[in-house]
Amino acid sequence: MRKRSDTGEPCLFLEWDSQFFGFRIATVLRPSLDAASMEQALAWCAEHRIDCLYYLSEATDAATLGLAHERGFRFVDVRVTYEMPLDPARPEPPAPPGSVFRPAEAGDLAAMRELASRSHK
C-alpha cells in the first residue's frame, strides 16, 4: 500500500500517467481517509491543478469507501494480492506432465512477444 510522502503531501503527482493520458493525474497516498484528510487531498489537487485523482483504498474500510463515494469517487477496479508462505520444508507441488522449466533465453523473445500479443489487448 502507498505511504504518505516524506514531505507530508497527501497526494503524489503521477508523471507517467499524466503524459500518457494527456491530463494531470495524481494518487492519494493514504489507504484510509477521514473527512479532514479527504478535504486536504482535494485541496492539494485544486492547488496542483489535478484533473483526475486515483484512490486505492482498503476494501474493508467501509467508512473511507463511503466518504470516497460521497466526494465523487467512482469504483472502477479491485486489486487482489495473493500471498503464500515460503516454507523450505514444504515440497513444491508437482508440475503438470510434460512441463519443462528453464531460465528464459534471447531466442525465446519472438515466442514471448507472440504470446503477449494474444494475451494482452
GROMACS .gro file of N, CA and C in nm:
model
  363
    1MET      N    1   0.084  -0.118   0.000
    1MET     CA    2   0.000   0.000   0.000
    1MET      C    3   0.088   0.124   0.000
    2ARG      N    4   0.042   0.228  -0.063
    2ARG     CA    5   0.121   0.352  -0.069
    2ARG      C    6   0.130   0.415   0.068
    3LYS      N    7   0.238   0.485   0.089
    3LYS     CA    8   0.262   0.556   0.216
    3LYS      C    9   0.261   0.706   0.190
    4ARG      N   10   0.236   0.781   0.295
    4ARG     CA   11   0.246   0.926   0.286
    4ARG      C   12   0.387   0.965   0.247
    5SER      N   13   0.400   1.066   0.166
    5SER     CA   14   0.533   1.105   0.119
    5SER      C   15   0.615   1.163   0.234
    6ASP      N   16   0.745   1.167   0.214
    6ASP     CA   17   0.835   1.223   0.314
    6ASP      C   18   0.807   1.371   0.339
    7THR      N   19   0.752   1.438   0.239
    7THR     CA   20   0.723   1.581   0.252
    7THR      C   21   0.591   1.606   0.325
    8GLY      N   22   0.516   1.501   0.355
    8GLY     CA   23   0.388   1.517   0.422
    8GLY      C   24   0.273   1.546   0.328
    9GLU      N   25   0.298   1.542   0.198
    9GLU     CA   26   0.193   1.570   0.100
    9GLU      C   27   0.088   1.457   0.104
   10PRO      N   28  -0.039   1.491   0.087
   10PRO     CA   29  -0.143   1.388   0.090
   10PRO      C   30  -0.154   1.311  -0.041
   11CYS      N   31  -0.098   1.367  -0.149
   11CYS     CA   32  -0.110   1.306  -0.281
   11CYS      C   33   0.024   1.312  -0.354
   12LEU      N   34   0.031   1.236  -0.462
   12LEU     CA   35   0.152   1.232  -0.543
   12LEU      C   36   0.113   1.251  -0.689
   13PHE      N   37   0.177   1.347  -0.756
   13PHE     CA   38   0.156   1.368  -0.898
   13PHE      C   39   0.216   1.251  -0.975
   14LEU      N   40   0.142   1.195  -1.070
   14LEU     CA   41   0.187   1.080  -1.147
   14LEU      C   42   0.229   1.126  -1.287
   15GLU      N   43   0.359   1.145  -1.303
   15GLU     CA   44   0.414   1.199  -1.427
   15GLU      C   45   0.382   1.110  -1.547
   16TRP      N   46   0.412   0.980  -1.535
   16TRP     CA   47   0.391   0.891  -1.649
   16TRP      C   48   0.245   0.886  -1.690
   17ASP      N   49   0.154   0.865  -1.594
   17ASP     CA   50   0.011   0.859  -1.624
   17ASP      C   51  -0.036   0.988  -1.690
   18SER      N   52   0.011   1.101  -1.637
   18SER     CA   53  -0.030   1.231  -1.691
   18SER      C   54   0.016   1.247  -1.835
   19GLN      N   55   0.139   1.210  -1.864
   19GLN     CA   56   0.188   1.220  -2.001
   19GLN      C   57   0.114   1.125  -2.094
   20PHE      N   58   0.091   1.004  -2.048
   20PHE     CA   59   0.027   0.902  -2.132
   20PHE      C   60  -0.117   0.940  -2.165
   21PHE      N   61  -0.194   0.985  -2.064
   21PHE     CA   62  -0.336   1.015  -2.086
   21PHE      C   63  -0.362   1.159  -2.127
   22GLY      N   64  -0.265   1.247  -2.112
   22GLY     CA   65  -0.280   1.383  -2.160
   22GLY      C   66  -0.350   1.478  -2.066
   23PHE      N   67  -0.364   1.442  -1.941
   23PHE     CA   68  -0.414   1.535  -1.840
   23PHE      C   69  -0.351   1.502  -1.707
   24ARG      N   70  -0.360   1.595  -1.613
   24ARG     CA   71  -0.286   1.585  -1.487
   24ARG      C   72  -0.352   1.484  -1.393
   25ILE      N   73  -0.274   1.383  -1.353
   25ILE     CA   74  -0.325   1.273  -1.269
   25ILE      C   75  -0.239   1.263  -1.144
   26ALA      N   76  -0.305   1.237  -1.033
   26ALA     CA   77  -0.235   1.215  -0.905
   26ALA      C   78  -0.300   1.097  -0.835
   27THR      N   79  -0.237   1.054  -0.727
   27THR     CA   80  -0.293   0.947  -0.645
   27THR      C   81  -0.287   0.988  -0.498
   28VAL      N   82  -0.387   0.946  -0.423
   28VAL     CA   83  -0.390   0.968  -0.279
   28VAL      C   84  -0.289   0.871  -0.217
   29LEU      N   85  -0.212   0.920  -0.121
   29LEU     CA   86  -0.105   0.837  -0.062
   29LEU      C   87  -0.148   0.759   0.061
   30ARG      N   88  -0.266   0.784   0.112
   30ARG     CA   89  -0.310   0.715   0.234
   30ARG      C   90  -0.414   0.609   0.201
   31PRO      N   91  -0.406   0.491   0.264
   31PRO     CA   92  -0.505   0.387   0.238
   31PRO      C   93  -0.637   0.410   0.311
   32SER      N   94  -0.638   0.501   0.408
   32SER     CA   95  -0.758   0.530   0.486
   32SER      C   96  -0.769   0.681   0.503
   33LEU      N   97  -0.891   0.732   0.488
   33LEU     CA   98  -0.914   0.876   0.500
   33LEU      C   99  -1.031   0.905   0.592
   34ASP      N  100  -1.021   1.018   0.663
   34ASP     CA  101  -1.137   1.072   0.734
   34ASP      C  102  -1.176   1.199   0.659
   35ALA      N  103  -1.279   1.269   0.706
   35ALA     CA  104  -1.328   1.387   0.635
   35ALA      C  105  -1.219   1.493   0.621
   36ALA      N  106  -1.141   1.516   0.724
   36ALA     CA  107  -1.037   1.619   0.719
   36ALA      C  108  -0.926   1.583   0.619
   37SER      N  109  -0.881   1.458   0.620
   37SER     CA  110  -0.774   1.420   0.528
   37SER      C  111  -0.826   1.413   0.384
   38MET      N  112  -0.955   1.382   0.365
   38MET     CA  113  -1.014   1.386   0.231
   38MET      C  114  -1.012   1.529   0.178
   39GLU      N  115  -1.052   1.623   0.263
   39GLU     CA  116  -1.053   1.764   0.221
   39GLU      C  117  -0.911   1.813   0.193
   40GLN      N  118  -0.814   1.766   0.272
   40GLN     CA  119  -0.674   1.803   0.249
   40GLN      C  120  -0.628   1.752   0.111
   41ALA      N  121  -0.663   1.629   0.078
   41ALA     CA  122  -0.626   1.572  -0.052
   41ALA      C  123  -0.691   1.650  -0.166
   42LEU      N  124  -0.819   1.684  -0.151
   42LEU     CA  125  -0.889   1.757  -0.257
   42LEU      C  126  -0.834   1.899  -0.271
   43ALA      N  127  -0.798   1.962  -0.161
   43ALA     CA  128  -0.737   2.095  -0.167
   43ALA      C  129  -0.602   2.088  -0.237
   44TRP      N  130  -0.524   1.985  -0.209
   44TRP     CA  131  -0.396   1.966  -0.276
   44TRP      C  132  -0.417   1.955  -0.426
   45CYS      N  133  -0.520   1.881  -0.466
   45CYS     CA  134  -0.549   1.864  -0.609
   45CYS      C  135  -0.587   1.997  -0.674
   46ALA      N  136  -0.665   2.078  -0.605
   46ALA     CA  137  -0.702   2.209  -0.659
   46ALA      C  138  -0.577   2.295  -0.675
   47GLU      N  139  -0.491   2.294  -0.575
   47GLU     CA  140  -0.368   2.373  -0.578
   47GLU      C  141  -0.275   2.331  -0.691
   48HIS      N  142  -0.271   2.200  -0.721
   48HIS     CA  143  -0.181   2.146  -0.823
   48HIS      C  144  -0.251   2.124  -0.957
   49ARG      N  145  -0.373   2.173  -0.971
   49ARG     CA  146  -0.450   2.165  -1.095
   49ARG      C  147  -0.463   2.020  -1.146
   50ILE      N  148  -0.500   1.930  -1.058
   50ILE     CA  149  -0.513   1.789  -1.091
   50ILE      C  150  -0.649   1.766  -1.157
   51ASP      N  151  -0.650   1.693  -1.269
   51ASP     CA  152  -0.772   1.663  -1.342
   51ASP      C  153  -0.836   1.530  -1.301
   52CYS      N  154  -0.753   1.438  -1.254
   52CYS     CA  155  -0.801   1.304  -1.219
   52CYS      C  156  -0.724   1.257  -1.095
   53LEU      N  157  -0.796   1.207  -0.996
   53LEU     CA  158  -0.732   1.160  -0.873
   53LEU      C  159  -0.764   1.013  -0.853
   54TYR      N  160  -0.658   0.931  -0.845
   54TYR     CA  161  -0.674   0.789  -0.815
   54TYR      C  162  -0.674   0.773  -0.663
   55TYR      N  163  -0.754   0.678  -0.617
   55TYR     CA  164  -0.752   0.647  -0.474
   55TYR      C  165  -0.763   0.496  -0.456
   56LEU      N  166  -0.658   0.435  -0.407
   56LEU     CA  167  -0.656   0.292  -0.379
   56LEU      C  168  -0.683   0.274  -0.231
   57SER      N  169  -0.805   0.233  -0.200
   57SER     CA  170  -0.844   0.220  -0.060
   57SER      C  171  -0.845   0.074  -0.017
   58GLU      N  172  -0.851   0.055   0.112
   58GLU     CA  173  -0.869  -0.080   0.166
   58GLU      C  174  -1.014  -0.120   0.144
   59ALA      N  175  -1.037  -0.239   0.090
   59ALA     CA  176  -1.173  -0.285   0.060
   59ALA      C  177  -1.257  -0.304   0.186
   60THR      N  178  -1.194  -0.323   0.302
   60THR     CA  179  -1.267  -0.349   0.426
   60THR      C  180  -1.296  -0.222   0.506
   61ASP      N  181  -1.253  -0.107   0.457
   61ASP     CA  182  -1.270   0.020   0.529
   61ASP      C  183  -1.398   0.088   0.483
   62ALA      N  184  -1.512   0.048   0.539
   62ALA     CA  185  -1.642   0.097   0.495
   62ALA      C  186  -1.655   0.248   0.510
   63ALA      N  187  -1.600   0.305   0.616
   63ALA     CA  188  -1.611   0.450   0.637
   63ALA      C  189  -1.539   0.526   0.526
   64THR      N  190  -1.419   0.484   0.492
   64THR     CA  191  -1.344   0.550   0.386
   64THR      C  192  -1.412   0.529   0.251
   65LEU      N  193  -1.460   0.409   0.224
   65LEU     CA  194  -1.530   0.384   0.098
   65LEU      C  195  -1.653   0.472   0.085
   66GLY      N  196  -1.729   0.486   0.193
   66GLY     CA  197  -1.848   0.572   0.191
   66GLY      C  198  -1.811   0.718   0.167
   67LEU      N  199  -1.708   0.763   0.234
   67LEU     CA  200  -1.661   0.901   0.218
   67LEU      C  201  -1.614   0.926   0.075
   68ALA      N  202  -1.539   0.833   0.019
   68ALA     CA  203  -1.491   0.848  -0.119
   68ALA      C  204  -1.609   0.855  -0.215
   69HIS      N  205  -1.708   0.772  -0.195
   69HIS     CA  206  -1.827   0.774  -0.280
   69HIS      C  207  -1.901   0.909  -0.267
   70GLU      N  208  -1.916   0.956  -0.145
   70GLU     CA  209  -1.984   1.084  -0.122
   70GLU      C  210  -1.911   1.201  -0.189
   71ARG      N  211  -1.779   1.192  -0.197
   71ARG     CA  212  -1.699   1.302  -0.254
   71ARG      C  213  -1.678   1.287  -0.404
   72GLY      N  214  -1.746   1.189  -0.466
   72GLY     CA  215  -1.746   1.178  -0.612
   72GLY      C  216  -1.652   1.075  -0.672
   73PHE      N  217  -1.584   0.997  -0.589
   73PHE     CA  218  -1.501   0.891  -0.645
   73PHE      C  219  -1.591   0.783  -0.702
   74ARG      N  220  -1.546   0.720  -0.808
   74ARG     CA  221  -1.622   0.614  -0.873
   74ARG      C  222  -1.543   0.485  -0.863
   75PHE      N  223  -1.607   0.379  -0.820
   75PHE     CA  224  -1.543   0.248  -0.809
   75PHE      C  225  -1.514   0.196  -0.950
   76VAL      N  226  -1.389   0.158  -0.976
   76VAL     CA  227  -1.354   0.111  -1.110
   76VAL      C  228  -1.282  -0.023  -1.113
   77ASP      N  229  -1.228  -0.069  -1.002
   77ASP     CA  230  -1.146  -0.190  -1.010
   77ASP      C  231  -1.127  -0.253  -0.873
   78VAL      N  232  -1.085  -0.376  -0.872
   78VAL     CA  233  -1.049  -0.447  -0.749
   78VAL      C  234  -0.906  -0.496  -0.765
   79ARG      N  235  -0.824  -0.471  -0.666
   79ARG     CA  236  -0.687  -0.522  -0.667
   79ARG      C  237  -0.683  -0.642  -0.573
   80VAL      N  238  -0.629  -0.750  -0.623
   80VAL     CA  239  -0.618  -0.872  -0.544
   80VAL      C  240  -0.470  -0.902  -0.526
   81THR      N  241  -0.430  -0.927  -0.405
   81THR     CA  242  -0.292  -0.965  -0.376
   81THR      C  243  -0.294  -1.107  -0.320
   82TYR      N  244  -0.220  -1.195  -0.384
   82TYR     CA  245  -0.207  -1.331  -0.336
   82TYR      C  246  -0.080  -1.341  -0.254
   83GLU      N  247  -0.090  -1.412  -0.144
   83GLU     CA  248   0.027  -1.435  -0.060
   83GLU      C  249   0.039  -1.584  -0.033
   84MET      N  250   0.163  -1.627  -0.018
   84MET     CA  251   0.187  -1.767   0.013
   84MET      C  252   0.313  -1.773   0.097
   85PRO      N  253   0.307  -1.841   0.211
   85PRO     CA  254   0.429  -1.856   0.291
   85PRO      C  255   0.529  -1.944   0.216
   86LEU      N  256   0.654  -1.906   0.222
   86LEU     CA  257   0.758  -1.985   0.158
   86LEU      C  258   0.828  -2.067   0.265
   87ASP      N  259   0.791  -2.191   0.272
   87ASP     CA  260   0.845  -2.282   0.372
   87ASP      C  261   0.938  -2.380   0.303
   88PRO      N  262   1.067  -2.369   0.328
   88PRO     CA  263   1.161  -2.458   0.259
   88PRO      C  264   1.137  -2.605   0.291
   89ALA      N  265   1.072  -2.635   0.400
   89ALA     CA  266   1.047  -2.774   0.436
   89ALA      C  267   0.931  -2.832   0.356
   90ARG      N  268   0.847  -2.743   0.299
   90ARG     CA  269   0.731  -2.790   0.224
   90ARG      C  270   0.772  -2.817   0.080
   91PRO      N  271   0.743  -2.935   0.028
   91PRO     CA  272   0.782  -2.966  -0.110
   91PRO      C  273   0.698  -2.886  -0.210
   92GLU      N  274   0.758  -2.858  -0.325
   92GLU     CA  275   0.687  -2.789  -0.432
   92GLU      C  276   0.579  -2.881  -0.488
   93PRO      N  277   0.465  -2.824  -0.532
   93PRO     CA  278   0.365  -2.910  -0.596
   93PRO      C  279   0.420  -2.964  -0.728
   94PRO      N  280   0.375  -3.080  -0.769
   94PRO     CA  281   0.429  -3.137  -0.892
   94PRO      C  282   0.388  -3.051  -1.013
   95ALA      N  283   0.478  -3.041  -1.110
   95ALA     CA  284   0.449  -2.969  -1.234
   95ALA      C  285   0.359  -3.056  -1.321
   96PRO      N  286   0.279  -2.993  -1.407
   96PRO     CA  287   0.196  -3.073  -1.500
   96PRO      C  288   0.284  -3.163  -1.586
   97PRO      N  289   0.234  -3.281  -1.624
   97PRO     CA  290   0.313  -3.372  -1.707
   97PRO      C  291   0.361  -3.302  -1.835
   98GLY      N  292   0.485  -3.324  -1.872
   98GLY     CA  293   0.542  -3.266  -1.993
   98GLY      C  294   0.595  -3.125  -1.976
   99SER      N  295   0.583  -3.068  -1.857
   99SER     CA  296   0.632  -2.932  -1.833
   99SER      C  297   0.783  -2.930  -1.829
  100VAL      N  298   0.840  -2.824  -1.887
  100VAL     CA  299   0.984  -2.803  -1.882
  100VAL      C  300   1.007  -2.662  -1.831
  101PHE      N  301   1.090  -2.648  -1.729
  101PHE     CA  302   1.120  -2.518  -1.671
  101PHE      C  303   1.268  -2.490  -1.689
  102ARG      N  304   1.297  -2.369  -1.740
  102ARG     CA  305   1.436  -2.327  -1.757
  102ARG      C  306   1.438  -2.175  -1.760
  103PRO      N  307   1.553  -2.115  -1.738
  103PRO     CA  308   1.561  -1.969  -1.750
  103PRO      C  309   1.531  -1.924  -1.893
  104ALA      N  310   1.470  -1.808  -1.908
  104ALA     CA  311   1.444  -1.754  -2.041
  104ALA      C  312   1.574  -1.723  -2.111
  105GLU      N  313   1.571  -1.733  -2.243
  105GLU     CA  314   1.689  -1.706  -2.326
  105GLU      C  315   1.651  -1.607  -2.434
  106ALA      N  316   1.749  -1.542  -2.494
  106ALA     CA  317   1.725  -1.444  -2.600
  106ALA      C  318   1.642  -1.504  -2.714
  107GLY      N  319   1.662  -1.630  -2.744
  107GLY     CA  320   1.587  -1.697  -2.851
  107GLY      C  321   1.440  -1.714  -2.821
  108ASP      N  322   1.399  -1.694  -2.698
  108ASP     CA  323   1.258  -1.708  -2.659
  108ASP      C  324   1.176  -1.582  -2.689
  109LEU      N  325   1.244  -1.472  -2.721
  109LEU     CA  326   1.178  -1.343  -2.732
  109LEU      C  327   1.063  -1.341  -2.832
  110ALA      N  328   1.081  -1.397  -2.951
  110ALA     CA  329   0.976  -1.396  -3.053
  110ALA      C  330   0.851  -1.470  -3.003
  111ALA      N  331   0.869  -1.586  -2.944
  111ALA     CA  332   0.755  -1.662  -2.893
  111ALA      C  333   0.687  -1.589  -2.778
  112MET      N  334   0.766  -1.523  -2.692
  112MET     CA  335   0.708  -1.449  -2.580
  112MET      C  336   0.628  -1.329  -2.630
  113ARG      N  337   0.678  -1.259  -2.733
  113ARG     CA  338   0.605  -1.146  -2.791
  113ARG      C  339   0.473  -1.193  -2.850
  114GLU      N  340   0.476  -1.305  -2.921
  114GLU     CA  341   0.354  -1.358  -2.983
  114GLU      C  342   0.253  -1.396  -2.876
  115LEU      N  343   0.298  -1.461  -2.770
  115LEU     CA  344   0.209  -1.497  -2.660
  115LEU      C  345   0.151  -1.372  -2.594
  116ALA      N  346   0.234  -1.271  -2.571
  116ALA     CA  347   0.187  -1.146  -2.510
  116ALA      C  348   0.085  -1.076  -2.599
  117SER      N  349   0.105  -1.080  -2.731
  117SER     CA  350   0.011  -1.012  -2.821
  117SER      C  351  -0.125  -1.080  -2.819
  118ARG      N  352  -0.131  -1.210  -2.795
  118ARG     CA  353  -0.260  -1.279  -2.785
  118ARG      C  354  -0.322  -1.265  -2.647
  119SER      N  355  -0.239  -1.248  -2.546
  119SER     CA  356  -0.287  -1.246  -2.408
  119SER      C  357  -0.328  -1.109  -2.360
  120HIS      N  358  -0.273  -1.003  -2.419
  120HIS     CA  359  -0.295  -0.867  -2.368
  120HIS      C  360  -0.334  -0.775  -2.483
  121LYS      N  361  -0.452  -0.721  -2.476
  121LYS     CA  362  -0.501  -0.629  -2.581
  121LYS      C  363  -0.498  -0.487  -2.531
   0.00000   0.00000   0.00000
